[in-house]
Amino acid sequence: MSLLDDLKWALRSLARAPGFSLLAAALLALGIGANLAIFAMVERSLLRPLPYGAPDRLVALWEQTPARGGLRDYFSAADFLDWQRESTRLRSLCALSSGAMNLAGGVEPERVRVGRVSGNFLDVLQVRPRLGRGFLPEEDAPGAPRAALLTWEFWNRHGADPSLVGRTLRLDGVDTLVVGVMPPGFELAHRIAKSDIFMPLALTAAERANRQRHWLTAVARLQEGATPRDAEAELRAVCDRIARTDPGTNQGFTARVAPLRDELVKDARGTLLALLGAVGFVLLIACTNVANLLLARGSRRGLELAVRSAMGADRGRIFRLFMVESCLLGVLGGALGFVAARAVGSGLALLLALPDGTGGGWAQLAFAVGVSLAAAMGAGVVPAWRFSGADSRPALRDGGRTSGTRAQHRLSGLLVAAETALATALLIGAGLLLRTLASLQGVDPGFDPRTIAIQVTLPASTYRGNAPQGDFARRIQARLEAIPGVISAGVMDNLPLSGSMRQAGYDLEPGSQGRPDQEAFCYRASPGTFRTLGIPLVRGRDFEPTDTATTIITESFARRHWAGQDPLGRRVFIDADDHFGMTIVGVVGDVRHESLAVPTRPGFYMPLLDPGPAYITAPGLVLVVRAQVPPAALQGALRQALREVDPELPLGPVRTMGELMDQNLKDARARGILFGGFSLLALVLAGAGIFGVVSYLTSMRTRELGVRAALGARRSDLLALVLGGGMRMLAAGGGAGLLLAFALARTLRSQLHGVGTVDPAAYGLAAGLVALCGGLACLAPALRASRVDPAVALRSE
Amino acid sequence: MSPRSIIRLEAIKKVFTTDEVETHALSDIHLEIAEGEFISIAGPSGCGKSTLLSILGLLDTPTEGGYTLNGKPVAGLSLSERARIRNHEIGFIFQSFNLIGDLTVYENVELPLVYRGLPLGERRTRVMEALEEVGMSHRAKHLPSQLSGGQQQRVAVARAVGGRPSILLADEPTGNLDSTNGDAVMDLLKDLHRRGSTICMVTHDARFAQHADRTVHLFDGRVVEESLAKA
């Protein structure tokens, strides 16, 4: 008997039972499809080589400073240049920064995201532009004519005209030569925002000498034979040397080096691996269900198997026949799952804000084939082993009516318990993540989420320095406050939770040579901004238009230095060359700066209308508005107001602070939704499995139930008997699931907030859901059992 | 004084209706079984023996006619009330033993007593007495699959008598046994009868029917003859 014969028989056997075949394939398709959809994102984000030459040699660099408690920090241009000059383990380095500019020339001015890069960045990354050329060394010099490389996507949005290369764009009022277009999909997102165009950093002499302004990040290429660890050790030695020569600015600074891929995927890795684990659970449950279906079906094929055995088929042959059938189901399930994954993959990627990876590729195809076969084997091996070793004599003796043995029933029960355990663990994981989301949603950000915020980019050509920015702020605020429906308005240089924060070192005494271990968040704000944002003024007063050298501190800043004392009238000195001093005139409530998940840290505000020190000039401002009308109704009036103040400035997106909070929660929400979705799928699959097994086992016990009824069992006794049996399986599985969940929760710990790994609510809710679902799944067969005709006890077998 | 009547059937009729076809399984059955009597119901396959036994055992209801058990009419009782009467008044012995494979011999015998809600101690006493009565107390911890057919049927008899019912209903109790084991089970039933049990046995084997005090012959759902055992 050849494998071809087995294949033929298996096909015929499955075709004879189309309902069973389709159900089994659909169950496998659900599990396989979920795995393919998540794996596509894992492959695209974690496994696929980065779109750079020899990507394994690329590393990311950052600094750690005592002020930030070991967190990643940006570094100064002077530090970067020292690293570049003194490193021998790094063949080449390029510095990166990001910002925004206004593109003129269209119907409306457009705000574009600009990646500022060292002129050698294409050499470091070993990437060539699709059109045109890279930057010339002379274009990366201060005062040189501006040059820009466009991303493929930006170029396409603007007509995809090849002749754009060689022409100029007017950016922030300055003509900028387009020298080339990058390949499709190219991006460089190491700690900088996604860019539309790239421009040379063109560091000025002042920037090159400055060690206080931390604003750069960097990517480097390792020398042949060097490792990230080598490079890090070398850069740390450089940091130590700088700290000795410049202790005022660099005491305690150190360098970190890590493979670029690790840095790029570090945020997504935890979520994706957790989701991969979740869909793995779903697949295991699907396989368990199919195994149970195969066991039930196999028990009805007793005579066929007995005859095959009597005709000379040994255990191996029967085992092979079962496995071929399972593999066919796996192939069918895999094909259906592949289609399902393609259908939902893009939506999942969108939800997770990850690249859509469902485009295929050999790795995904290999995974699809592998997981389909693994699922088929996983589902088929237990039934195949069970029936290939079964005693054929009873089946031959009674014509195949023998249906199921105690061992087989026990095996089915074990499988049900296993899938219950998996579903319970997954539900608890989802519960923890959803409780995390609820906890984050309940966080008080410290400001009013209804406040409207609009980003405005101020071109340096027109608004260089604080004075022109202050003048712009004064005029636009007055204009905004005049809009009907606007209650109040304000202007800031940055928004909390926007992802672009500034921290400043400070002192409380004049003349001390900087204490970089004291940092705080630093904002500039116009009078009325706190009222507009709903940030409570706790002591003192708001800024006044005539304020100079004043500051308003946050409550946590006051607690840090003057707990129990009055901070008003005290002085704060910005840690800079000129040691700019400010008098505290007010104390306001804290806000969440970095993220809703990160506890608030001390901060201080400086008056935006005060020219102050030049180095705190921001590249843009944020208009904040409190209004009685919805943001959409204000859009036209806001555009008109901005046009009246400066017709060259584009109006950025008009959104509320609540939307910013939503954006901040997107990862937690995506994790919660996906985990919740997969756990509900697991619950439904487990419920279906429990229903199937309890129905099957009950049908096998019809005669026994009839005997019990004949002996005086009431309907309630029979109902309790079947329900009790099902609930015992559930209890065993649920208990195991609680233990499994404990292990799962430990792997999710880094993604939890405001909830422990052993959260009674999450555990209780999951246990309740499993009990409810399992109870409902057992109820129908139990009711059927309770209505059994006791006269069956009298019928001959 | 004549013995008390345990069962009284009056003009019992049973009709099965399938696809608009009526099958008269039983027609105009009159039957009275007295306390302590051993009656057999005989007849060829399909004559209505099992249907009659189902009605006697409250497993089925007659289409027409009256049924009085221990002086009380049982027509129109609810399902749970019928279950309660089956549990208290009737002991079943089935052709295929119908022991529950997952339960031990002890647990099988105990089952009707559990449904009756007897306390544990009383259950234990009654189970062991019943097993002693059929000579199976030494196999109390065994599973049915570890017993021969004859032994299984003895356990089934113990289960039937353990609840001390008013009547034992035996459906072809020797049908699945070889002659030796069949004879042994018949001896057991006769012994129970001698000690006062009321027994109604369905059989198509004339050899075993003759052990009863009285034999009712059924044919096409009607009682065609009643014969008394030879003294």
PDB file of C-alpha atoms in Angstrom, chain A residues 406 703-704 707-715 717-718 721 789-791 793-797, chain B residues 50 53-54 59 79 83 86-87 92 94-96 98 100-103 111-112 115 143 159 171:
ATOM      1  CA  ARG A 406     -13.367   4.879  28.812  1.00  0.00           C
ATOM      2  CA  ARG A 703     -28.187   3.942  27.339  1.00  0.00           C
ATOM      3  CA  GLU A 704     -26.564   4.578  30.695  1.00  0.00           C
ATOM      4  CA  VAL A 707     -30.820   3.002  32.875  1.00  0.00           C
ATOM      5  CA  ARG A 708     -30.361   5.721  35.466  1.00  0.00           C
ATOM      6  CA  ALA A 709     -33.789   7.109  34.567  1.00  0.00           C
ATOM      7  CA  ALA A 710     -35.307   3.646  34.807  1.00  0.00           C
ATOM      8  CA  LEU A 711     -33.757   3.257  38.242  1.00  0.00           C
ATOM      9  CA  GLY A 712     -35.441   6.421  39.425  1.00  0.00           C
ATOM     10  CA  ALA A 713     -33.164   9.285  38.437  1.00  0.00           C
ATOM     11  CA  ARG A 714     -35.150  12.480  37.989  1.00  0.00           C
ATOM     12  CA  ARG A 715     -34.530  14.876  35.131  1.00  0.00           C
ATOM     13  CA  ASP A 717     -30.435  14.220  38.518  1.00  0.00           C
ATOM     14  CA  LEU A 718     -29.495  13.573  34.891  1.00  0.00           C
ATOM     15  CA  LEU A 721     -24.861  14.397  36.160  1.00  0.00           C
ATOM     16  CA  ASP A 789     -36.340   8.091  27.271  1.00  0.00           C
ATOM     17  CA  PRO A 790     -35.888   5.590  30.115  1.00  0.00           C
ATOM     18  CA  ALA A 791     -37.319   2.882  27.879  1.00  0.00           C
ATOM     19  CA  ALA A 793     -32.823   0.669  28.937  1.00  0.00           C
ATOM     20  CA  LEU A 794     -35.107  -2.097  27.724  1.00  0.00           C
ATOM     21  CA  ARG A 795     -33.912  -2.015  24.130  1.00  0.00           C
ATOM     22  CA  SER A 796     -31.318  -4.552  23.111  1.00  0.00           C
ATOM     23  CA  GLU A 797     -27.960  -3.217  22.045  1.00  0.00           C
TER      24      GLU A 797
ATOM     25  CA  SER B  50     -41.541  -5.250  26.038  1.00  0.00           C
ATOM     26  CA  LEU B  53     -43.194  -4.260  30.536  1.00  0.00           C
ATOM     27  CA  SER B  54     -42.441  -0.579  29.756  1.00  0.00           C
ATOM     28  CA  LEU B  59     -41.203   3.782  31.497  1.00  0.00           C
ATOM     29  CA  LEU B  79     -42.318  12.667  35.017  1.00  0.00           C
ATOM     30  CA  ALA B  83     -39.391   8.542  38.506  1.00  0.00           C
ATOM     31  CA  ARG B  86     -40.028   3.658  39.814  1.00  0.00           C
ATOM     32  CA  ASN B  87     -37.326   4.246  42.364  1.00  0.00           C
ATOM     33  CA  PHE B  92     -35.681  -3.675  37.074  1.00  0.00           C
ATOM     34  CA  PHE B  94     -32.606  -6.092  32.161  1.00  0.00           C
ATOM     35  CA  GLN B  95     -31.655  -8.589  29.509  1.00  0.00           C
ATOM     36  CA  SER B  96     -28.303  -6.891  28.906  1.00  0.00           C
ATOM     37  CA  ASN B  98     -27.238  -2.503  32.060  1.00  0.00           C
ATOM     38  CA  ILE B 100     -22.816   1.243  34.456  1.00  0.00           C
ATOM     39  CA  GLY B 101     -19.306   0.540  33.348  1.00  0.00           C
ATOM     40  CA  ASP B 102     -17.664   3.421  35.211  1.00  0.00           C
ATOM     41  CA  LEU B 103     -19.153   2.393  38.546  1.00  0.00           C
ATOM     42  CA  LEU B 111     -27.298   3.917  42.592  1.00  0.00           C
ATOM     43  CA  PRO B 112     -31.120   3.659  43.096  1.00  0.00           C
ATOM     44  CA  TYR B 115     -31.520   8.644  43.897  1.00  0.00           C
ATOM     45  CA  LEU B 143     -15.919  -3.092  37.812  1.00  0.00           C
ATOM     46  CA  ARG B 159     -29.441  -3.634  42.352  1.00  0.00           C
ATOM     47  CA  ASP B 171     -36.931  -8.398  30.933  1.00  0.00           C
TER      48      ASP B 171
END
